[in-house]
XYZ file of C-alpha atoms in Angstrom:
692
model
C 63.776 51.933 -39.983
C 66.272 49.052 -39.798
C 67.656 50.274 -36.475
C 64.136 50.718 -35.071
C 63.175 47.182 -36.106
C 66.349 45.747 -34.456
C 65.749 47.727 -31.246
C 62.098 46.639 -31.088
C 63.124 42.988 -31.462
C 65.829 43.444 -28.776
C 63.408 45.099 -26.321
C 60.762 42.403 -26.782
C 63.359 39.692 -26.153
C 64.590 41.437 -22.979
C 61.042 41.948 -21.597
C 59.903 38.455 -22.426
C 63.014 37.021 -20.763
C 62.368 39.136 -17.685
C 58.834 37.802 -17.386
C 59.993 34.228 -17.714
C 62.761 34.636 -15.118
C 60.388 36.258 -12.668
C 57.233 34.078 -13.015
C 58.499 30.713 -14.221
C 62.027 30.421 -12.926
C 61.623 32.530 -9.752
C 64.972 34.184 -10.563
C 64.165 37.860 -11.222
C 67.012 39.931 -12.700
C 65.322 43.120 -13.929
C 63.979 45.622 -11.348
C 60.428 46.867 -11.867
C 61.676 50.418 -12.592
C 63.989 49.166 -15.333
C 61.254 46.948 -16.790
C 58.795 49.897 -16.947
C 61.438 52.099 -18.580
C 62.141 49.492 -21.303
C 58.453 48.864 -21.843
C 57.858 52.575 -22.376
C 60.719 52.787 -24.847
C 59.178 49.917 -26.781
C 55.727 51.565 -26.725
C 57.238 54.787 -28.107
C 58.968 52.943 -30.954
C 55.791 51.064 -31.910
C 53.863 54.372 -31.869
C 56.479 55.925 -34.209
C 56.503 52.802 -36.426
C 52.975 51.269 -36.368
C 54.036 48.682 -38.890
C 56.247 47.093 -36.203
C 53.430 46.635 -33.713
C 52.320 43.020 -32.956
C 49.513 41.476 -30.994
C 51.967 39.500 -28.867
C 54.108 42.521 -28.047
C 54.761 43.171 -24.329
C 53.155 46.589 -24.820
C 49.787 44.817 -24.949
C 50.323 44.363 -21.198
C 49.144 47.963 -20.524
C 45.696 47.480 -22.087
C 43.814 49.265 -24.862
C 40.550 51.128 -25.188
C 37.664 50.213 -22.804
C 35.251 47.552 -24.097
C 31.439 47.608 -23.957
C 31.031 44.238 -22.196
C 32.020 40.584 -22.062
C 30.971 37.934 -24.580
C 29.917 34.586 -23.180
C 31.635 31.680 -24.910
C 31.298 27.899 -24.541
C 34.287 25.987 -23.260
C 35.720 23.370 -25.633
C 35.724 21.024 -22.665
C 33.741 21.653 -19.441
C 35.518 23.384 -16.532
C 34.278 21.180 -13.731
C 34.623 21.956 -10.049
C 36.496 19.647 -7.683
C 34.913 17.679 -4.827
C 36.109 18.790 -1.394
C 36.940 17.017 1.778
C 37.943 18.329 5.222
C 39.301 15.228 6.981
C 41.854 12.508 6.525
C 39.327 9.634 6.542
C 37.445 11.013 3.536
C 40.706 11.529 1.664
C 41.634 7.891 2.301
C 38.132 6.762 1.269
C 38.480 8.736 -2.014
C 41.790 6.931 -2.686
C 40.190 3.579 -2.020
C 37.347 4.357 -4.426
C 39.913 5.241 -7.100
C 41.775 1.972 -6.647
C 38.574 -0.135 -6.644
C 37.215 1.569 -9.732
C 40.415 1.056 -11.658
C 40.890 -2.540 -10.523
C 37.301 -3.435 -11.345
C 37.450 -1.769 -14.701
C 40.359 -3.606 -16.162
C 41.911 -6.451 -14.132
C 44.258 -7.314 -17.009
C 46.581 -4.393 -16.333
C 50.074 -5.572 -15.685
C 52.619 -4.236 -13.135
C 54.548 -2.830 -16.065
C 51.679 -0.453 -16.786
C 52.076 0.994 -13.301
C 48.688 0.146 -11.847
C 49.403 -3.017 -9.876
C 52.137 -3.709 -7.400
C 51.766 -7.461 -6.834
C 48.285 -8.090 -5.474
C 47.532 -4.448 -4.539
C 46.580 -1.779 -7.101
C 48.534 1.460 -6.849
C 48.550 4.750 -8.776
C 50.884 7.669 -8.744
C 49.418 10.685 -6.931
C 50.368 14.334 -7.259
C 49.510 16.951 -4.606
C 49.758 20.726 -5.076
C 48.471 23.907 -3.401
C 44.851 24.930 -3.982
C 45.129 28.608 -4.823
C 42.327 30.884 -3.595
C 41.833 32.896 -6.771
C 39.744 32.960 -9.920
C 39.712 29.943 -12.288
C 40.638 30.685 -15.897
C 41.063 28.783 -19.147
C 43.760 29.993 -21.562
C 43.539 28.740 -25.122
C 46.712 28.781 -27.270
C 46.636 27.932 -30.977
C 49.936 27.442 -32.809
C 51.609 28.912 -29.662
C 49.672 32.179 -29.508
C 47.105 33.187 -26.874
C 43.754 33.496 -28.654
C 41.196 33.387 -25.822
C 40.878 33.508 -22.026
C 37.578 32.425 -20.452
C 36.405 32.485 -16.877
C 34.855 29.282 -15.473
C 31.350 30.744 -15.544
C 28.878 27.868 -15.086
C 31.463 25.324 -16.178
C 29.994 25.046 -19.669
C 30.286 28.688 -20.693
C 32.461 31.543 -19.396
C 33.095 35.213 -20.017
C 35.747 36.145 -22.583
C 38.223 38.268 -20.627
C 41.094 37.980 -23.085
C 41.886 41.689 -23.257
C 42.187 41.859 -19.482
C 44.263 38.680 -19.257
C 46.749 39.982 -21.820
C 47.799 42.592 -19.239
C 48.980 39.875 -16.765
C 52.722 39.559 -17.110
C 52.782 35.981 -15.712
C 50.723 34.772 -18.722
C 52.786 34.448 -21.927
C 51.195 35.917 -25.035
C 53.289 33.599 -27.180
C 54.703 30.315 -25.972
C 58.401 29.547 -26.333
C 59.184 27.001 -29.005
C 59.941 23.732 -27.347
C 63.150 21.739 -27.755
C 63.170 18.322 -29.406
C 60.611 16.114 -27.698
C 58.812 19.110 -26.275
C 57.110 20.501 -29.364
C 54.200 22.848 -28.951
C 50.741 21.326 -29.408
C 48.671 22.901 -32.152
C 45.899 23.468 -29.583
C 46.603 23.891 -25.878
C 44.094 24.897 -23.197
C 45.716 25.683 -19.912
C 43.475 25.709 -16.824
C 44.801 27.680 -13.906
C 44.188 30.312 -11.265
C 44.551 34.079 -11.538
C 45.266 35.622 -8.171
C 46.389 38.797 -6.495
C 49.652 38.459 -4.566
C 49.259 39.431 -0.936
C 51.876 42.248 -1.211
C 49.957 43.685 -4.133
C 46.692 43.361 -2.191
C 48.194 45.352 0.678
C 49.579 48.022 -1.694
C 46.219 48.585 -3.396
C 44.349 48.806 -0.089
C 46.869 51.417 1.169
C 46.326 53.397 -1.976
C 42.532 53.127 -1.697
C 42.613 54.300 1.887
C 44.709 57.373 0.867
C 42.127 58.136 -1.812
C 39.207 57.768 0.568
C 37.843 54.609 -1.120
C 36.542 51.446 0.445
C 39.259 48.805 0.865
C 38.952 45.304 -0.592
C 38.064 42.611 1.933
C 40.255 39.813 0.548
C 42.489 39.038 -2.451
C 40.051 36.681 -4.140
C 37.233 39.251 -4.233
C 39.704 41.866 -5.465
C 40.857 39.550 -8.257
C 37.339 38.720 -9.392
C 36.383 42.374 -9.489
C 39.534 43.328 -11.337
C 39.001 40.704 -14.095
C 35.504 42.115 -14.716
C 36.781 45.643 -15.316
C 35.792 46.973 -18.735
C 39.010 48.940 -19.018
C 42.065 46.701 -19.362
C 44.328 49.636 -18.413
C 42.892 49.486 -14.906
C 43.522 45.717 -14.804
C 47.166 46.233 -15.773
C 47.680 48.476 -12.732
C 46.518 45.727 -10.353
C 49.459 43.374 -11.167
C 47.592 40.123 -10.987
C 49.506 36.842 -11.343
C 48.823 33.328 -12.590
C 49.715 29.685 -11.954
C 48.625 26.677 -14.134
C 47.046 23.733 -12.381
C 45.387 21.733 -15.164
C 44.729 21.252 -18.819
C 41.651 21.264 -21.056
C 41.840 20.511 -24.742
C 45.296 19.554 -25.982
C 45.987 18.429 -29.511
C 48.035 16.353 -29.844
C 48.636 15.154 -26.288
C 52.057 13.470 -26.164
C 52.252 13.311 -22.415
C 51.559 10.349 -20.118
C 50.669 12.381 -17.042
C 50.178 15.837 -15.602
C 53.638 16.048 -13.987
C 55.292 15.360 -17.353
C 53.090 18.008 -18.958
C 54.014 20.509 -16.224
C 57.668 20.123 -17.146
C 56.797 20.789 -20.765
C 54.672 23.836 -19.805
C 57.534 25.362 -17.910
C 59.681 24.913 -21.012
C 57.029 26.840 -22.988
C 57.072 29.660 -20.445
C 53.948 28.836 -18.484
C 54.267 29.191 -14.699
C 53.028 26.031 -12.981
C 51.821 25.306 -9.493
C 54.434 23.850 -7.195
C 54.110 20.247 -6.086
C 53.601 19.477 -2.397
C 56.040 16.592 -2.035
C 57.015 14.333 -4.928
C 54.957 11.828 -6.884
C 53.929 8.974 -4.614
C 51.873 5.852 -4.575
C 51.274 6.123 -0.832
C 48.236 8.065 0.420
C 49.917 8.341 3.869
C 52.783 10.239 2.252
C 50.218 12.569 0.635
C 48.651 13.165 4.059
C 52.074 13.950 5.623
C 52.730 16.458 2.838
C 49.315 18.087 3.492
C 50.137 18.449 7.164
C 53.590 19.963 6.348
C 52.155 22.369 3.794
C 49.686 23.758 6.391
C 52.732 25.168 8.208
C 54.346 26.507 5.066
C 51.483 28.042 3.092
C 51.556 31.345 4.951
C 54.989 32.039 3.438
C 53.938 31.683 -0.249
C 52.896 35.247 -0.812
C 49.449 34.257 -2.119
C 46.317 32.819 -0.559
C 45.728 29.060 -0.460
C 42.948 27.150 1.274
C 43.944 23.538 0.767
C 45.719 20.937 -1.343
C 44.543 19.285 -4.564
C 45.338 15.606 -4.894
C 45.103 13.958 -8.358
C 45.826 10.728 -10.139
C 48.750 11.780 -12.321
C 48.373 9.590 -15.425
C 45.975 10.880 -18.091
C 44.837 7.435 -19.254
C 43.826 6.537 -15.695
C 42.038 9.855 -15.404
C 40.031 8.950 -18.489
C 39.105 5.575 -17.022
C 38.003 7.124 -13.767
C 35.849 9.631 -15.620
C 33.646 12.284 -13.963
C 30.261 12.887 -12.473
C 28.122 15.692 -13.898
C 29.846 18.118 -11.544
C 33.357 16.913 -10.754
C 36.105 14.514 -11.962
C 36.539 11.316 -10.002
C 40.308 11.367 -10.367
C 41.025 14.308 -8.084
C 39.914 15.777 -4.759
C 40.637 18.954 -2.817
C 41.541 18.638 0.810
C 40.542 21.930 2.403
C 41.879 23.127 5.737
C 39.379 23.824 8.489
C 37.340 26.983 7.912
C 37.989 29.960 10.136
C 35.258 30.283 12.789
C 34.039 33.275 14.718
C 31.756 33.970 17.664
C 28.931 36.502 17.606
C 25.404 37.169 18.841
C 22.273 35.972 16.995
C 19.929 38.971 16.750
C 17.108 37.807 14.490
C 16.018 35.084 12.027
C 14.371 36.029 8.749
C 12.432 33.428 6.696
C 13.017 33.778 2.928
C 10.964 32.393 0.085
C 12.856 30.985 -2.915
C 11.772 30.620 -6.548
C 10.403 27.105 -5.982
C 8.513 28.120 -2.834
C 11.085 26.690 -0.407
C 11.221 28.762 2.797
C 14.640 28.924 4.505
C 15.842 30.657 7.674
C 18.548 33.332 7.490
C 20.342 34.433 10.621
C 21.048 38.086 11.278
C 24.015 38.580 13.635
C 26.387 41.144 15.065
C 29.123 41.705 12.416
C 32.005 39.215 12.618
C 35.122 38.947 10.347
C 35.604 35.502 8.733
C 38.285 34.729 6.144
C 38.836 38.469 5.560
C 35.174 39.317 5.042
C 32.737 41.017 7.451
C 29.707 38.773 7.832
C 26.305 39.905 9.125
C 24.036 37.151 7.750
C 24.433 33.341 7.689
C 22.321 30.369 6.684
C 20.551 28.084 9.153
C 19.500 25.702 6.344
C 16.066 24.630 7.673
C 13.855 24.289 10.740
C 15.279 20.839 11.609
C 18.805 22.207 11.606
C 17.762 24.990 14.045
C 16.375 22.338 16.375
C 19.555 20.224 16.117
C 21.772 23.219 16.846
C 19.617 24.303 19.811
C 20.122 28.008 19.121
C 17.736 30.840 19.931
C 17.651 34.573 19.305
C 19.961 36.300 21.752
C 22.429 33.423 22.069
C 26.175 33.641 21.414
C 26.752 31.416 18.381
C 29.652 30.036 16.337
C 29.738 30.935 12.626
C 32.020 29.744 9.850
C 32.282 29.974 6.088
C 31.346 26.694 4.440
C 34.054 26.195 1.843
C 35.091 29.742 2.835
C 32.241 31.068 0.688
C 28.848 30.646 2.345
C 28.563 31.725 5.984
C 26.670 29.231 8.185
C 25.734 28.881 11.818
C 27.476 25.790 13.225
C 26.351 25.817 16.839
C 25.981 27.459 20.193
C 29.066 29.010 21.735
C 30.170 27.023 24.788
C 28.438 28.316 27.905
C 26.939 31.322 26.045
C 23.213 30.505 26.123
C 21.384 33.845 26.759
C 19.168 34.275 29.818
C 16.637 36.320 27.889
C 16.470 34.115 24.770
C 13.668 33.960 22.251
C 12.852 30.662 20.469
C 13.018 30.502 16.709
C 9.612 29.488 15.351
C 9.012 28.295 11.790
C 6.216 30.308 10.136
C 2.803 28.690 9.789
C 2.042 31.119 6.962
C 4.215 32.227 4.079
C 6.030 35.433 5.049
C 5.329 36.860 1.588
C 1.737 35.934 0.636
C 0.432 34.820 4.080
C -0.932 31.590 2.608
C -0.487 28.463 4.822
C 2.881 26.694 4.519
C 3.350 22.985 3.921
C 6.045 20.539 5.083
C 7.784 18.323 2.529
C 7.149 14.615 2.736
C 10.588 14.152 4.308
C 9.594 16.673 7.012
C 12.661 18.815 6.449
C 11.796 21.589 4.067
C 9.018 24.108 4.524
C 7.288 25.358 1.356
C 4.792 27.855 0.081
C 2.629 26.154 -2.516
C 0.807 29.296 -3.690
C 1.786 29.767 -7.385
C 0.849 33.461 -7.121
C 3.203 34.133 -4.190
C 4.901 37.516 -4.816
C 8.230 36.439 -3.358
C 8.366 33.342 -5.572
C 7.489 35.476 -8.596
C 10.338 37.899 -7.851
C 12.904 35.143 -7.363
C 11.667 33.330 -10.494
C 11.875 36.507 -12.558
C 15.429 37.159 -11.352
C 16.289 33.601 -12.228
C 14.528 33.793 -15.611
C 16.497 36.837 -16.871
C 19.826 35.409 -15.690
C 22.731 34.649 -17.992
C 22.402 30.869 -17.867
C 18.668 31.024 -18.575
C 17.237 33.713 -20.926
C 20.373 35.820 -20.727
C 18.608 39.230 -20.933
C 21.198 42.022 -21.042
C 20.393 45.032 -18.863
C 17.935 43.242 -16.572
C 19.842 42.581 -13.419
C 18.401 41.774 -9.982
C 17.951 45.394 -8.912
C 16.201 46.382 -12.134
C 13.808 43.433 -11.878
C 13.027 44.346 -8.243
C 12.338 47.929 -9.317
C 9.988 46.817 -12.097
C 8.113 44.471 -9.785
C 7.807 47.104 -7.045
C 6.437 49.585 -9.640
C 3.768 47.073 -10.616
C 4.970 46.859 -14.192
C 5.861 43.162 -14.081
C 3.534 40.627 -12.499
C 4.329 37.619 -14.732
C 6.973 36.344 -17.125
C 4.955 37.654 -20.096
C 4.865 41.140 -18.596
C 8.614 41.397 -19.202
C 7.957 41.329 -22.940
C 5.199 43.970 -22.606
C 7.573 46.560 -21.086
C 7.985 48.304 -24.474
C 4.362 49.385 -24.081
C 5.189 51.264 -20.885
C 8.135 53.391 -21.961
C 6.742 56.657 -20.512
C 6.141 55.001 -17.128
C 9.629 53.495 -17.220
C 11.192 56.905 -17.801
C 9.455 58.133 -14.646
C 11.252 55.532 -12.495
C 14.396 56.425 -10.499
C 17.735 55.937 -12.314
C 15.918 54.817 -15.480
C 17.151 56.692 -18.524
C 16.657 56.288 -22.304
C 19.898 54.316 -22.815
C 19.206 51.946 -19.963
C 15.643 51.244 -21.243
C 16.931 50.770 -24.790
C 19.453 48.246 -23.509
C 17.119 45.955 -21.664
C 14.368 46.215 -24.312
C 16.918 45.123 -26.889
C 17.938 42.308 -24.535
C 14.351 41.186 -24.187
C 13.861 41.165 -27.947
C 17.066 39.151 -28.462
C 16.015 36.607 -25.841
C 12.859 35.639 -27.752
C 14.823 33.248 -29.955
C 16.756 31.462 -27.152
C 14.538 28.388 -27.640
C 12.520 25.955 -25.581
C 15.385 24.602 -23.450
C 16.290 28.074 -22.131
C 12.636 28.820 -21.351
C 12.112 25.558 -19.445
C 15.349 26.119 -17.503
C 14.315 29.670 -16.701
C 10.826 29.072 -15.351
C 12.003 27.725 -12.023
C 10.236 24.381 -12.347
C 11.379 22.081 -9.542
C 14.063 19.543 -10.506
C 14.284 20.971 -14.040
C 17.681 22.538 -14.365
C 19.572 23.503 -17.536
C 20.824 20.033 -18.422
C 17.383 18.442 -17.926
C 15.771 21.218 -19.927
C 18.162 20.697 -22.839
C 17.545 16.956 -22.922
C 13.772 17.347 -22.736
C 13.671 20.048 -25.363
C 15.836 17.977 -27.658
C 13.653 14.923 -27.127
C 10.258 16.535 -27.832
C 11.071 19.554 -29.931
C 8.249 21.928 -28.888
C 5.859 22.911 -26.115
C 2.977 21.446 -28.191
C 4.549 17.959 -27.960
C 4.923 18.355 -24.195
C 1.183 18.865 -23.828
C 0.411 15.412 -25.253
C 3.079 13.194 -23.729
C 2.731 11.420 -20.405
C 5.135 11.193 -17.436
C 6.454 7.824 -18.600
C 7.517 9.260 -21.973
C 9.354 12.124 -20.253
C 10.996 9.756 -17.814
C 12.183 7.709 -20.790
C 14.478 10.510 -21.986
C 18.118 9.650 -21.384
C 19.240 10.957 -17.937
C 15.709 12.104 -16.973
C 14.222 10.295 -13.964
C 10.646 9.929 -12.660
C 10.881 12.794 -10.148
C 11.896 15.314 -12.813
C 9.340 13.867 -15.247
C 6.529 14.224 -12.682
C 7.508 17.817 -11.859
C 7.648 18.875 -15.505
C 4.414 17.052 -16.423
C 2.632 18.600 -13.499
C 3.773 22.085 -14.483
C 2.849 21.743 -18.172
C -0.582 20.356 -17.394
C -1.418 22.795 -14.578
C -3.621 25.851 -15.321
C -0.887 28.254 -14.247
C 1.795 26.428 -16.254
C -0.188 26.464 -19.467
C -1.036 30.126 -18.940
C 2.642 31.029 -18.489
C 3.707 29.192 -21.669
C 0.825 30.573 -23.720
C 1.488 34.090 -22.605
C 5.170 33.828 -23.493
C 4.289 32.447 -26.953
C 1.816 35.299 -27.544
C 4.634 37.748 -26.775
C 6.760 36.145 -29.524
C 8.988 33.918 -27.384
C 10.114 30.870 -29.350
C 9.037 27.598 -27.702
C 10.638 25.179 -30.090
C 13.996 23.440 -29.852
C 16.936 24.781 -31.895
C 18.207 21.369 -32.780
C 16.713 18.130 -34.101
C 13.693 16.900 -32.202
C 13.888 13.428 -30.770
C 17.632 13.490 -30.312
C 17.551 13.561 -26.529
C 15.974 10.115 -26.190
C 16.667 8.269 -29.412
C 19.329 10.155 -31.301
C 21.795 8.251 -33.435
C 24.545 8.782 -30.838
C 22.439 8.138 -27.701
C 24.621 6.674 -24.986
C 27.813 6.794 -26.992
C 31.070 8.321 -25.751
C 32.576 10.363 -28.616
C 36.027 11.927 -29.070
C 36.686 14.624 -31.754
C 40.163 15.226 -33.217
C 41.715 17.130 -36.099
C 40.374 20.066 -38.148
C 37.261 20.021 -40.374
C 36.217 21.826 -43.564
C 32.454 21.733 -42.912
C 32.341 21.891 -39.142
C 33.869 23.869 -36.320
C 34.829 21.850 -33.248
C 32.432 23.461 -30.817
C 29.541 23.239 -33.289
C 30.288 19.570 -33.859
C 30.431 18.890 -30.115
C 26.990 20.522 -29.665
C 25.624 18.397 -32.553
C 26.920 15.218 -30.921
C 25.341 16.119 -27.604
C 22.033 17.036 -29.323
C 21.996 13.542 -30.838
C 22.453 11.912 -27.414
C 26.230 11.484 -27.370
C 28.791 12.547 -24.719
C 31.993 14.285 -25.874
C 35.231 13.522 -24.033
C 38.768 14.683 -24.646
C 40.810 11.504 -24.668
C 40.534 8.089 -26.341
C 40.154 5.206 -23.866
C 38.556 1.768 -23.597
C 35.271 3.568 -22.888
C 35.291 5.493 -26.211
C 32.633 4.321 -28.703
C 33.374 6.631 -31.610
C 36.183 8.861 -32.948
C 35.286 11.714 -35.302
C 38.406 12.494 -37.384
C 39.360 15.532 -39.345
C 42.675 16.566 -40.888
C 45.912 16.121 -38.825
C 44.300 13.878 -36.190
C 47.504 13.113 -34.270
C 47.954 10.286 -31.817
C 44.265 9.876 -30.987
C 43.647 8.112 -34.257
C 46.454 5.592 -33.619
C 45.176 4.893 -30.136
C 41.638 4.449 -31.390
C 42.739 1.915 -34.007
C 44.669 -0.052 -31.336
C 41.575 -0.162 -29.158
C 39.234 -1.070 -32.015
C 37.223 2.135 -31.694
C 34.925 2.986 -34.606
C 36.216 5.898 -36.682
C 34.241 8.335 -38.885
C 35.980 10.697 -41.324
C 34.290 13.936 -42.353
C 32.324 12.408 -45.243
C 30.903 9.753 -42.913
C 30.093 12.469 -40.324
C 28.110 14.419 -42.921
C 26.366 11.223 -44.068
C 25.349 10.250 -40.493
C 24.822 13.641 -38.859
C 24.057 15.960 -41.761
C 25.773 19.142 -42.890
C 26.764 21.755 -40.292
C 24.375 24.730 -40.209
């Protein structure tokens, strides 16, 4: 037993060292064949001596038993996307906005603090490759990997921890730092999981030999791999990882991201390389971007641009973020690949809000590694501006290398026998007359009974970010609508009455029916906010629905308030208020809500009513630090938001309130220096109430 224990410890040390040398230091010393042989020896020893097995053992890299599905979990801090630019002028304009915002916010900053150089404000900028992979958040507690979440919608992501554990580039346990580089108690690493191009080529060769369809590009292959339910299959794909950001970190002892990157490498985390050194000159950043365009093909993984960020964390906090993206960074993206093809037809599609948009059907063309047959034309005005007609040779590109779009007529390729593209006078779904928006751009079907709108709204309603009904995907909803079983939102909850009919549908078995009926039952208690977000009401998205539900508490209250009261809710404007008020007071809107209520769908808010507009924390910026006996961090964050507050990660001059638990770290000291109000756990309970 003693010899086995010693050999297990030795093998783990060898394998962990090999991973670090390969992925962090780029100095591999152990061939793959030797690594696999040692890993198998370790697995055999752990099987013979189960008491020696550990969760952070390298043998976890091969995966365990398949799982049933992925749990959706809220991020401790939102995973926001990054604003993009495609030209130098916009990059320079972003830089000027950064400097003006910082200079206007605090003109007392001295040159010693690194913001001002004489009369001109300057900030240190860091540029690094933008990896074309799948964004991930890795949460370490006391140095151990406890959770890996995909970005999802930015607020919640899928828990793919078991799959991520198979990726050798991601340490299961962080190395203990040297003096001055101690491990934080909580560390959330944001980064990109990607498939190396050599691995992508190997997998496609193997799939061809097996008679399977090949993957079109590494990003799609990576996304599909991470959603496998069997981690053993993920392990065979040999995905990799590079860190490019940080979420929650407690305590944060680092002045800027570059300093944190040095620490992360010491802990065994592979970090993204920097394009050029830290600089205060945006022209130097631009030169580095131009140089990198010539180098990126040699990296061995796909990149589509360069991310430029303000390096210092305190300046990032001052710059803040919009609802979608931080103001302190921007992604310069290289020009999208374009292709030339022939426009064969234009189909007019009806969305869930009645908006009718044109979709181009073309001869297949390969763009950014994907075969494209359809592309957007945006609207009728765009068609007129482009001057294209059916039969023409057109230029197509992928906007942001994701959404194919028609960008114009190919030079000298106007067809002789061309057919003009005519916007429909009647809705292509219900044949009711169409209407133009007041701005004259969008075409819309205003018939609330339009079948196409109903289908799109139902698909939206059952989605993960709305009612989150397991087992009811797009294809199943289409099948139910085509069979005449679902003609309204309420009909979804009457499906249990039609079990015999359901069993007669194609590919509809007992287990499948049980799954989505259980999902429907579970969705009944999602609450008013989810229902409002799911109904497809114009201008009422998830955030607006949450604020409105928190402000008024129930559908009954919405029936008696006017537009002005709705517009008075924090962050809700008159356009959203008018749209919601019109829906709730329309005959069809009332009928929908009443039908859902009769089917047992809860139309009350799950938190305290009135919090959205006049909660005790309305308009306050709140930071949470330390550990609590009566609250968990995520639950406390939700409670702050329900009471009108905004939770951020770092203490700054904008912070109004610090909620403090045990072992608060440096945030408490900084709050005291800045004169920020501080509540301990007893005060939190007194002001906010006990956690439920």
